[in-house]
Coordinates of C-alpha atoms and ligand atoms in Angstrom, one line a residue:
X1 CA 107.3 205.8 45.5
X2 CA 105.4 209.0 46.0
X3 CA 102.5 210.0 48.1
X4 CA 99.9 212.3 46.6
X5 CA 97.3 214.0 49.1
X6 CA 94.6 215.3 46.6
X7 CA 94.1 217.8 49.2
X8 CA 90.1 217.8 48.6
X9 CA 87.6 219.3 50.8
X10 CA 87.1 217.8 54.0
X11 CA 84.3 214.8 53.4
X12 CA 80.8 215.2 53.2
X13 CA 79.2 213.2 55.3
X14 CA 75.7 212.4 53.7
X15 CA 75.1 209.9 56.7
X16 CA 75.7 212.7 59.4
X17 CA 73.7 211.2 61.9
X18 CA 74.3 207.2 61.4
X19 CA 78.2 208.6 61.9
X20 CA 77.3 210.9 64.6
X21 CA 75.2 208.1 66.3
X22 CA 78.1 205.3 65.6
X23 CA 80.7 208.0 67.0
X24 CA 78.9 208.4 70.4
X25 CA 78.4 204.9 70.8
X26 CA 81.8 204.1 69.3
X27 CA 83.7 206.8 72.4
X28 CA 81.2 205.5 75.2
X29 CA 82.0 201.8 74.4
X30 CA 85.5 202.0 73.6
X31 CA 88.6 201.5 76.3
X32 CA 90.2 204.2 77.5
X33 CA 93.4 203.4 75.4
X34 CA 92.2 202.7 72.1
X35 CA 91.2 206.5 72.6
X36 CA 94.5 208.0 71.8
X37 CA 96.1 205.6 69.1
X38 CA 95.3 205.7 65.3
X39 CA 93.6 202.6 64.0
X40 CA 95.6 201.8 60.2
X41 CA 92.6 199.2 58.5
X42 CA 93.8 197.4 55.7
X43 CA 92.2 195.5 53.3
X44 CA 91.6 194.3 50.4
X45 CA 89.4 196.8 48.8
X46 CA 88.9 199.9 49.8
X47 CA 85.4 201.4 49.3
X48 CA 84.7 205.2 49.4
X49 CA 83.4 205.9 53.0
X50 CA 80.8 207.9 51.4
X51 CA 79.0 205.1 49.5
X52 CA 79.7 202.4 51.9
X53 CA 76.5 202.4 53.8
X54 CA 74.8 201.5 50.1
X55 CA 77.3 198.9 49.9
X56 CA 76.5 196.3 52.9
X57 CA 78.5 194.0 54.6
X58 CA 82.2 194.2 56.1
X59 CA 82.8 197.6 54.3
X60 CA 80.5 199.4 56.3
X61 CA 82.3 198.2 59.7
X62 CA 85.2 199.3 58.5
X63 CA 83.8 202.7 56.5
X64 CA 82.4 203.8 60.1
X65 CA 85.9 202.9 61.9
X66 CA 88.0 205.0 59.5
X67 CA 84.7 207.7 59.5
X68 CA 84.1 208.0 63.1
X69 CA 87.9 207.4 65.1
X70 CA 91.4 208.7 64.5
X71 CA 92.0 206.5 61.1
X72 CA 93.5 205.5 58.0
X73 CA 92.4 203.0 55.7
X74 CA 94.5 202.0 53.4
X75 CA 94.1 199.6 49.9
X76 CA 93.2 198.7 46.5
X77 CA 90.7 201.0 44.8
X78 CA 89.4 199.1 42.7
X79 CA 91.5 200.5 39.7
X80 CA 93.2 197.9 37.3
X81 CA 96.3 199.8 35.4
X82 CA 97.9 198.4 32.1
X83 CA 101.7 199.7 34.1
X84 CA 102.6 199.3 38.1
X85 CA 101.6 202.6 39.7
X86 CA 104.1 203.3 42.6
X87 CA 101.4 206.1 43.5
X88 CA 99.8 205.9 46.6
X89 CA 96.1 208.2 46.3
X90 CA 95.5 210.1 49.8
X91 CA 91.9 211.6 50.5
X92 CA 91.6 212.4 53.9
X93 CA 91.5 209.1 55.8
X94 CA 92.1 207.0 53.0
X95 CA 95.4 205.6 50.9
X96 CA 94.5 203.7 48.3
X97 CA 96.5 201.9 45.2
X98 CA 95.9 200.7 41.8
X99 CA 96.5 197.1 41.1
X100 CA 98.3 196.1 37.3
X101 CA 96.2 193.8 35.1
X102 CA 98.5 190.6 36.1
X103 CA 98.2 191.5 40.0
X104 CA 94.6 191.6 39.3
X105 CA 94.4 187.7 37.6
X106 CA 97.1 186.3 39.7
X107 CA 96.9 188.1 43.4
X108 CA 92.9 189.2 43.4
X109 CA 91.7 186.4 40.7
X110 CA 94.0 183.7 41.1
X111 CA 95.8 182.5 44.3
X112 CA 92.9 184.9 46.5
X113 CA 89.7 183.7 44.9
X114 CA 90.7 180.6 42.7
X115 CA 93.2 179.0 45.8
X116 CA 92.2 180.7 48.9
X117 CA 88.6 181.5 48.7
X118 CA 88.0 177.7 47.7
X119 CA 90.2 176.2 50.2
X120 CA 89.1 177.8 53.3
X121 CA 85.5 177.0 52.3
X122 CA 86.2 173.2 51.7
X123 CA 85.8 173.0 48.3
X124 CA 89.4 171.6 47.5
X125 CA 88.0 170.1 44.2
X126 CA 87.9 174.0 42.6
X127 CA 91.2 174.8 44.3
X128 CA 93.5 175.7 41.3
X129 CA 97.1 175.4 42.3
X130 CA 98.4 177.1 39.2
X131 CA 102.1 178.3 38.9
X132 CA 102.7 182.0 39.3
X133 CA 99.7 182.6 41.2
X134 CA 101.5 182.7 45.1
X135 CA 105.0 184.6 43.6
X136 CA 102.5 187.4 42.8
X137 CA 100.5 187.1 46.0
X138 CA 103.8 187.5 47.8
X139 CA 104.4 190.6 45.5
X140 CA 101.4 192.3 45.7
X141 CA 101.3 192.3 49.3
X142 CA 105.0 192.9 49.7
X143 CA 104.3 196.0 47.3
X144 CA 101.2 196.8 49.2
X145 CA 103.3 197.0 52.8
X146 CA 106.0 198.8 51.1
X147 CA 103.1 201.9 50.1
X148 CA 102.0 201.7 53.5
X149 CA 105.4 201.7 55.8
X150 CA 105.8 205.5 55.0
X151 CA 102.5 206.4 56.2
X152 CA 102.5 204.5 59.5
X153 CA 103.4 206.2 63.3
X154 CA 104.9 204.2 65.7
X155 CA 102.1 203.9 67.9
X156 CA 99.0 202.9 65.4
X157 CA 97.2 199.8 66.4
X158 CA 97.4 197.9 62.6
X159 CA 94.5 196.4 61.7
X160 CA 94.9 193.9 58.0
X161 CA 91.3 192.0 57.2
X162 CA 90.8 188.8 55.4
X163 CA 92.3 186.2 53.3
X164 CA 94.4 188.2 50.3
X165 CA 96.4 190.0 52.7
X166 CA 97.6 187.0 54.9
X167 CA 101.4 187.7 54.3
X168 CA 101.2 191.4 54.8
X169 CA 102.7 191.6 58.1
X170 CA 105.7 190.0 57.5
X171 CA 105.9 192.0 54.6
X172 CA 105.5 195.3 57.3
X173 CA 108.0 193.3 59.7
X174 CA 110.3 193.1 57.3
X175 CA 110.2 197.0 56.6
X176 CA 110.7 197.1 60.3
X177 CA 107.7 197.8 61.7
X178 CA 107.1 197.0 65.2
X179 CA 103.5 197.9 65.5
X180 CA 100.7 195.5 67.1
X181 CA 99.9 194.2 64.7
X182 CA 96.3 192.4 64.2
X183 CA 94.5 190.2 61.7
X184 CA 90.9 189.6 61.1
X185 CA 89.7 186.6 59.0
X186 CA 86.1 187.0 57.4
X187 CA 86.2 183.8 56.1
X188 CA 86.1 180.2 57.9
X189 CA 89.4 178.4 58.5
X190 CA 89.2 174.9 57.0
X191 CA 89.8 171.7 59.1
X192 CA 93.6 171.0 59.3
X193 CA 94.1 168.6 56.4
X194 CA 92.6 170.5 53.8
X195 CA 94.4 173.3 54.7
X196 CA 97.6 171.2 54.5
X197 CA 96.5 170.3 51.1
X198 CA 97.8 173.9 49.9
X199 CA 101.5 173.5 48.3
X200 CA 102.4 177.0 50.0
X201 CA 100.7 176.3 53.7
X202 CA 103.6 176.4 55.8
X203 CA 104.9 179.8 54.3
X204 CA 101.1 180.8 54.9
X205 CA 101.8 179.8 58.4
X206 CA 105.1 181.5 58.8
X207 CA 102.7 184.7 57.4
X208 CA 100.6 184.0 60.4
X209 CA 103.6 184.2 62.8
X210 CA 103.9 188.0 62.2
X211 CA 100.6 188.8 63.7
X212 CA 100.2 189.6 67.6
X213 CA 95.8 188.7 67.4
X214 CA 94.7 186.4 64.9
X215 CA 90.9 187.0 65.0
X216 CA 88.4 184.4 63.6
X217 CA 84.8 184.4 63.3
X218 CA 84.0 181.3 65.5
X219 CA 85.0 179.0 68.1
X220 CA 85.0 176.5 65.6
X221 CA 87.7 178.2 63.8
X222 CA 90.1 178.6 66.4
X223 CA 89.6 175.1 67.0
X224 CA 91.0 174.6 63.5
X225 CA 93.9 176.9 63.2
X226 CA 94.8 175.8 66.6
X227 CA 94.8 172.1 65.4
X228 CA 96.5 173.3 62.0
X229 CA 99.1 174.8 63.9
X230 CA 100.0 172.6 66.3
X231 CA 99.8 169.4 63.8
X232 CA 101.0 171.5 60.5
X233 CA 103.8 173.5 62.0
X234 CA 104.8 172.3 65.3
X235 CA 103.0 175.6 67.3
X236 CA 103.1 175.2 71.0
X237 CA 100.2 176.9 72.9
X238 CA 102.1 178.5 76.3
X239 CA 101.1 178.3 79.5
X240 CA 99.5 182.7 79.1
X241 CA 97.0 181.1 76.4
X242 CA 99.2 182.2 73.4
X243 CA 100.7 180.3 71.1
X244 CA 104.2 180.0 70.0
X245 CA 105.1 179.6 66.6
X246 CA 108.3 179.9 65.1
X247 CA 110.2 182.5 67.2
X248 CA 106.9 184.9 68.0
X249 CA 104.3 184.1 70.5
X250 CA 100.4 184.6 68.9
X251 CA 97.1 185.2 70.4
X252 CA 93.8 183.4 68.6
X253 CA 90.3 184.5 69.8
X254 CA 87.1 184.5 68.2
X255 CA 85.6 187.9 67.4
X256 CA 82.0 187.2 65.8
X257 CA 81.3 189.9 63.7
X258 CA 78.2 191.6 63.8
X259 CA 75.8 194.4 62.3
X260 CA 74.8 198.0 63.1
X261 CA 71.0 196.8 63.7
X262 CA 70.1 200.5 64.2
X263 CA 70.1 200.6 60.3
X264 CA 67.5 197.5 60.1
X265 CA 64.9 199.1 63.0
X266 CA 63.1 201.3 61.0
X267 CA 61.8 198.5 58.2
X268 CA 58.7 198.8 57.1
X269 CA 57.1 196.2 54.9
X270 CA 57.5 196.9 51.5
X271 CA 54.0 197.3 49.7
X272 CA 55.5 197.1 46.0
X273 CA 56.2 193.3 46.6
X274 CA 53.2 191.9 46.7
X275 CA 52.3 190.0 43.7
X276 CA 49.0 189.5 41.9
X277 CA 47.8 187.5 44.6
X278 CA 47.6 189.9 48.0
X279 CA 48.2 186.5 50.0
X280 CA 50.9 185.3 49.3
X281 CA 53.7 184.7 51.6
X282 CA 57.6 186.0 50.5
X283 CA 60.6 183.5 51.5
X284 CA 64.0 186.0 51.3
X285 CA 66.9 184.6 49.9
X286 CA 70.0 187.5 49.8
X287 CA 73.5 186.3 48.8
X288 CA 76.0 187.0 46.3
X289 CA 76.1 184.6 43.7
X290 CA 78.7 182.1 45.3
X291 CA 79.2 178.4 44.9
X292 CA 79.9 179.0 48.6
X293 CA 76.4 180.2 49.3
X294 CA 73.7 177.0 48.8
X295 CA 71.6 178.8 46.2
X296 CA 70.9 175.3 43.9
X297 CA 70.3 173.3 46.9
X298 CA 68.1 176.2 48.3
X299 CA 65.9 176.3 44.9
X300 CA 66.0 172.2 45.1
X301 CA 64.2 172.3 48.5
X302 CA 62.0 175.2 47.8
X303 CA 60.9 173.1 44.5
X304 CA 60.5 169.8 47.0
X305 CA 58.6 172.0 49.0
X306 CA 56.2 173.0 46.4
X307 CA 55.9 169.5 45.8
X308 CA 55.2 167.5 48.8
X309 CA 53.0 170.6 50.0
X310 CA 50.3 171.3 46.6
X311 CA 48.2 173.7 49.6
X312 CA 51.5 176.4 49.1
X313 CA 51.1 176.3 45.3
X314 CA 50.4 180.1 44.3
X315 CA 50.6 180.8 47.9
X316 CA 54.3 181.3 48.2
X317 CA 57.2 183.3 46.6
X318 CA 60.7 182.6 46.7
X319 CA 62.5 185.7 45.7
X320 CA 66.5 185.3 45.9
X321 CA 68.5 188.4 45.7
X322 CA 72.0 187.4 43.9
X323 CA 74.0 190.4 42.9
X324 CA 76.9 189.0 40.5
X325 CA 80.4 188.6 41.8
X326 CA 83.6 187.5 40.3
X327 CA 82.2 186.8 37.4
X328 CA 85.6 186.1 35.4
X329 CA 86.8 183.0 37.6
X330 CA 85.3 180.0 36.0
X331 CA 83.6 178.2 38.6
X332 CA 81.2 181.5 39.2
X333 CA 79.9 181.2 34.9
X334 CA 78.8 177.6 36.0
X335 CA 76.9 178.2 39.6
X336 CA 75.4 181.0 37.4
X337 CA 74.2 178.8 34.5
X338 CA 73.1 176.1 36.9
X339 CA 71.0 178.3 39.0
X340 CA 69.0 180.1 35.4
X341 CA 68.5 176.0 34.5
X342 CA 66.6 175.5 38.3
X343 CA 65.3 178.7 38.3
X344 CA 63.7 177.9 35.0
X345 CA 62.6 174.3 35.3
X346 CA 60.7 175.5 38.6
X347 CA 59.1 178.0 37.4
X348 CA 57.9 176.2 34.5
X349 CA 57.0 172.9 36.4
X350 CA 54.8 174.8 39.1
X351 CA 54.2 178.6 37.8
X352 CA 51.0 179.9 37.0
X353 CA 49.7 182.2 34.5
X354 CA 49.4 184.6 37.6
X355 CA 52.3 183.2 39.8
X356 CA 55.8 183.1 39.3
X357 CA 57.0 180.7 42.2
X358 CA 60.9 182.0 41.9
X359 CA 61.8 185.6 42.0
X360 CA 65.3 185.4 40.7
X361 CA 67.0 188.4 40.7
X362 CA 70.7 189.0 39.2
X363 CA 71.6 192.6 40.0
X364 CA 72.1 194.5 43.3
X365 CA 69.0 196.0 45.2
X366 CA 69.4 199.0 47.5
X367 CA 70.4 199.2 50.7
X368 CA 67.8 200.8 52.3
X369 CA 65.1 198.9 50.0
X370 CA 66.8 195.7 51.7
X371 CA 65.5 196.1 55.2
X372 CA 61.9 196.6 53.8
X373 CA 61.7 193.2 51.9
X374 CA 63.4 191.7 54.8
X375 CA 60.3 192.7 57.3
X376 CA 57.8 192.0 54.1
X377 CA 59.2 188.2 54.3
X378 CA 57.3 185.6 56.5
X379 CA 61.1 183.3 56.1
X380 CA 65.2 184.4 55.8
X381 CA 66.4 181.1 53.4
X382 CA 69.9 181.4 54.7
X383 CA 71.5 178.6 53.3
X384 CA 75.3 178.6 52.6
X385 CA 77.3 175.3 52.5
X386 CA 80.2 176.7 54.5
X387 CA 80.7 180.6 55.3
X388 CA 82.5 183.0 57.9
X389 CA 79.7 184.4 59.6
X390 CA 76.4 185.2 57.9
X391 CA 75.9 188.8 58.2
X392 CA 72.2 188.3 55.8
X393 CA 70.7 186.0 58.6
X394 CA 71.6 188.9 61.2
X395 CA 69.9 191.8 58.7
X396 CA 66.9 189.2 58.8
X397 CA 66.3 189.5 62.4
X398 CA 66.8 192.8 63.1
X399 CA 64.7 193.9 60.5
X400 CA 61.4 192.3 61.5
X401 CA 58.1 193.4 63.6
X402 CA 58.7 192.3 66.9
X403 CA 54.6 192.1 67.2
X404 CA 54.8 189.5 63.9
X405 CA 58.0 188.6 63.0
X406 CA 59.1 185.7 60.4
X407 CA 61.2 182.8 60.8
X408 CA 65.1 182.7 59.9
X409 CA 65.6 178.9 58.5
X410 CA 69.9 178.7 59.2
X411 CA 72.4 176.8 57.7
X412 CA 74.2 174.8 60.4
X413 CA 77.8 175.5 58.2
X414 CA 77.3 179.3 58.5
X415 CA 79.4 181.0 61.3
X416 CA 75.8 182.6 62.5
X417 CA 74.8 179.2 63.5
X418 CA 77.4 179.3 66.7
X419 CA 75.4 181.6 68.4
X420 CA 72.0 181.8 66.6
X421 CA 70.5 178.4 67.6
X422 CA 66.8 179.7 68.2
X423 CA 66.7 179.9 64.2
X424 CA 65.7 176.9 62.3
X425 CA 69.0 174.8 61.7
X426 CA 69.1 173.1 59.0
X427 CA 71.8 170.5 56.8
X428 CA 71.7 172.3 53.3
X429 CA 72.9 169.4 51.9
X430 CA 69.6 167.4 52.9
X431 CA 67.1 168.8 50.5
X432 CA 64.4 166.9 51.9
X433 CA 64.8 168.3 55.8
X434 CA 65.4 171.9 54.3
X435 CA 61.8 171.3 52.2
X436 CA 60.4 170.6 55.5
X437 CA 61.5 172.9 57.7
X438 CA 59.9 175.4 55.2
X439 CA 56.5 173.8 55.7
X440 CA 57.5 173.8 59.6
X441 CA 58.0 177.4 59.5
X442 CA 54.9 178.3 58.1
X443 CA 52.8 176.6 60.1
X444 CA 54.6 178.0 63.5
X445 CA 52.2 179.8 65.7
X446 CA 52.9 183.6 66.9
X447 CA 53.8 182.5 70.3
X448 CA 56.3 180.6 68.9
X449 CA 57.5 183.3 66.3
X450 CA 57.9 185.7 69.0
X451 CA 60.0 183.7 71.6
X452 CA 62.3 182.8 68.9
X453 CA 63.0 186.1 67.7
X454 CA 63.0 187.6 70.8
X455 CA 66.6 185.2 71.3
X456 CA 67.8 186.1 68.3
X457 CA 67.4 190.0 68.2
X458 CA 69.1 189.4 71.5
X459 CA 71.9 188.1 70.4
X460 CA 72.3 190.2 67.2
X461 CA 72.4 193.0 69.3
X462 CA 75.0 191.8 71.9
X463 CA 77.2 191.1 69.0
X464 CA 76.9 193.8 67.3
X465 CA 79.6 195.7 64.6
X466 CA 80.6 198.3 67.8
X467 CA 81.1 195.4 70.3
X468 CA 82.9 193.2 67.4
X469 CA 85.3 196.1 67.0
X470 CA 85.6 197.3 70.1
X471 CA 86.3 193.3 71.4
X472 CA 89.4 192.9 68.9
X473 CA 90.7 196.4 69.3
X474 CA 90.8 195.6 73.1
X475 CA 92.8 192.9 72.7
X476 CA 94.9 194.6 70.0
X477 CA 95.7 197.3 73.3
X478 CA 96.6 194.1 75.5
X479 CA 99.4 193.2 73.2
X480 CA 100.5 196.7 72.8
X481 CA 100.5 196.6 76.8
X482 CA 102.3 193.7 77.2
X483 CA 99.6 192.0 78.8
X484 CA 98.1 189.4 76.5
X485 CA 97.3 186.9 79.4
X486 CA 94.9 189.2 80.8
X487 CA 91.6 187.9 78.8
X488 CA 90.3 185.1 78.7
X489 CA 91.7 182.4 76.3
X490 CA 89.5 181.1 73.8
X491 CA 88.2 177.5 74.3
X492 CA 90.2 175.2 72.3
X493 CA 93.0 176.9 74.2
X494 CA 91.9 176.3 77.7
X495 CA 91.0 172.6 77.0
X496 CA 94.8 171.9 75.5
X497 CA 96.0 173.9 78.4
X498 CA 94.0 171.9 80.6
X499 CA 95.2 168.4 79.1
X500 CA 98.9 169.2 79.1
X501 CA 98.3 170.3 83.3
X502 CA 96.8 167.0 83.9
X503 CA 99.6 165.0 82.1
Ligands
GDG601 C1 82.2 187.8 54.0 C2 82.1 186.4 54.5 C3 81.1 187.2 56.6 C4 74.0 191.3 49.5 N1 73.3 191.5 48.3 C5 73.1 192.8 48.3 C6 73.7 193.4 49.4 N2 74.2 192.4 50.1 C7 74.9 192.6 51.5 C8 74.1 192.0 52.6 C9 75.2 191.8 53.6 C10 76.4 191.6 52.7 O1 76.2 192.1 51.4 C11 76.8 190.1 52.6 O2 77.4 189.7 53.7 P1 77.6 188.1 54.1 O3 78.1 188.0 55.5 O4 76.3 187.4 53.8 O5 78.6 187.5 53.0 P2 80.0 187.8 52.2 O6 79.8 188.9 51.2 O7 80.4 186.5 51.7 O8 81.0 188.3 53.3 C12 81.0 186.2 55.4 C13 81.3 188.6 56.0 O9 82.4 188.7 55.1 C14 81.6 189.6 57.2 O10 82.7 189.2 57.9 O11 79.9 187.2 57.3 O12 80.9 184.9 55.9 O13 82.0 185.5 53.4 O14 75.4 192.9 54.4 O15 73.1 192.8 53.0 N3 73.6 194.7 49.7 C15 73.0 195.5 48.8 N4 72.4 195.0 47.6 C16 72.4 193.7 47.4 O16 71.9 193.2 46.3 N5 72.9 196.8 49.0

């Protein structure tokens, strides 16, 4: 395996003061230890820490940790190769790898997004357990650790994110690494059964055991890996508030990610929306186009809405962002298809010669263009069936007028719901209650508007992206110390703990 440093120029930095900005806040905020040790990040995809700021999400966290701290981030660039490539690409603070066609369909496409991706998110019935699909997830990451092992130190703090990469550090171990070594789930962790319900869940589980931090999004998913663990495997939580599985003891916390809502303050509203009609009011919809995400039940209510309310007709706009995404697994062509048939029958039933009631748009928008139809809409539709956290809901809020701002309409099965309960919460399933809690939100008063947002921007900017990271690094330094038992153990963890005192 060889290691090739393209020895570039050091890297531009067209965001010079966003970095210098996250840096300062990034060194005032940080413990004292995390100062001196590099942080290894590794996921999935790597994205070029120049374009990440365009790109949204989770790969801006990490693209202003390995921009602004003593990093390396290390993954797949994106590149599918017809041969293996043993090569590992170095630029600076980021190693990244080529994936072959057949790691592509059966790691990335296949047991990731076909097994895991459904799974985790409840939707057992699209699960597809086919053979091949885990050797090569096994491979891939074992491969992936094997790139990595000869760039580590043996005092980085080792960072892996999110569901494709659960086996990687006993892949790592196995190479002998000793490292902390942490583990950050994006996603939600499903309810026990149905995560018994994969064939390979107890060599999942063993994966798990390699990790010192297993980080989740919500209480609510501790409270499921803990369950899964102690029902699935036999794990014993110990009297320090970790938990012992196999021969390693584990920590689980939750670690709600957040935003950087510096990048949302300065949204203005965006006069190039406005239709025909100066008066109409927007409803934002911003998701990738994901069974996971709600978007036919969200057009069902908004067409229920247009019906038991005739006053909104021409009044009201939904416009629903939904850049594609995995468009070669199959479940993905049909959400697609169904949503053009909705989109279509809407529009036709209720649209006007000079009103289109649904803005659906199938392509990416800018960044910076986001913020400004965020603040020009009077509602965030944030209606997933089941995800992680929610990061769209957060962008919502932060972006609007504090003077006027709109109302965020929530999905109670989004992550964002734990801690965001001034928003409207609504069942996604129940098109009816969704269809009304539009109406509800149009008709709220300022007042009203303003005390709820004023909640809400709170809490988006306690849980930030700096205080997310700078939360699970903490506890990442407590293992390295030795002293795990010094935080506070997560909910689920107390009450078992509590239960087995009393008994
Ligand atoms: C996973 C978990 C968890 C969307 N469309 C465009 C665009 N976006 C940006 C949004 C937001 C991000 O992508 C989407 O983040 P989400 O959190 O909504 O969802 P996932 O992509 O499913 O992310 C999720 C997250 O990881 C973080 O842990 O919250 O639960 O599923 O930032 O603004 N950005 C641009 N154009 C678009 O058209 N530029």
């Amino acid at each position: 395996m060889t290691v090739r440093n393209r020895n570039r120029e050091p890297l531009p930095q067209p965001c010079v003061a966003t970095a210098r900005v996250a840096k300062r806040r990034m060194l005032a905020e940080k413990p004292d230890q995390a100062r001196t040790s590099r942080i290894v990040l590794v996921s999935n995809r790597v994205t070029d820490i120049r374009k990440a700021p365009q790109a949204g999400g989770v790969a801006v966290a990490l693209a202003d940790i390995a921009r602004t701290r003593s990093a390396l981030w290390f993954g797949w660039n994106g590149e599918i190769r017809p041969q293996p490539a043993t090569e590992v690409e170095r630029e600076g603070r980021i190693a990244t790898v080529a994936l072959t066609e057949a790691d592509h369909r059966d790691y990335y496409l296949g047991y990731s997004n076909s097994v895991l991706w459904p799974v985790f998110h409840n939707r057992l019935d699209l699960a597809q357990f086919e053979a091949g699909f885990f050797e090569r997830y096994i491979g891939v990451n074992r491969r992936l650790a094997e790139q990595l092992q000869p760039l580590l130190r043996g005092d980085d703090l080792i960072w892996v994110h999110d569901y494709h990469l659960l086996p990687f550090a006993t892949e790592l171990r196995r190479l002998g690494a000793q490292n902390p070594i942490g583990f950050f789930l994006h996603i939600p962790f499903p309810p026990w059964q149905t995560f018994m319900a994969i064939p390979e869940h107890q060599q999942l589980a063993r994966s798990l055991a390699a990790y010192d931090l297993i980080g989740l999004q919500t209480k609510a998913d501790v409270a499921n890996l803990v369950t899964y663990l102690e029902n699935g495997v036999f794990g014993r939580i110990v009297p320090d508030g970790r938990i012992r599985l196999l021969d390693r003891l584990v920590s689980v916390g939750s670690f709600p990610i957040g935003i950087d809502v510096a990048d949302f303050a300065h949204a203005k509203r965006d006069g190039g929306l406005v239709q025909a009609r100066a008066s109409v009011h927007r409803i934002i919809g911003v998701d990738r186009l994901d069974y996971t995400k709600g978007l036919p039940q969200k057009f069902k209510a908004f067409g229920q809405f247009l019906e038991s309310n005739p006053r909104y007709r021409g009044q009201v706009v939904l416009t629903q962002i939904a850049p594609p995404t995995r468009g070669s697994v199959e479940a993905y062509t049909d959400i697609r298809q169904q949503l053009e048939a909705l989109a279509g029958s809407i529009n036709g039933r209720f649209g006007e010669l000079d009103w289109v009631p649904i803005h659906y748009i199938h392509r990416s928008t800018a960044r910076r263009r986001l913020a400004d139809i965020y603040r020009s809409s009077r509602i965030g539709l944030v209606t997933p069936l089941r995800d992680g956290m929610n990061l769209v809901a957060k962008e919502y809020v932060a972006a609007q007028d504090a003077s006027d701002p709109g109302v965020l309409i929530l999905s109670q099965f989004a992550g964002a719901a734990e801690d965001m309960s001034q928003a409207l919460i609504v069942n996604p399933y129940n098109i009816a209650e969704t269809a009304d809690v539009i109406r509800m939100a149009f008709e709220m008063g300022l007042p009203e508007r303003q005390q709820r947002h004023e909640a809400l921007m709170e809490t988006v900017e306690k849980n930030n992206v700096v205080a997310w990271c700078r939360s699970f690094l903490a506890q990442l330094e407590r293992v390295r110390s030795n002293d795990p038992a010094n935080w506070r153990a997560p909910e689920p963890i107390r009450a078992a703990l509590a239960k087995l005192q009393a008994t």
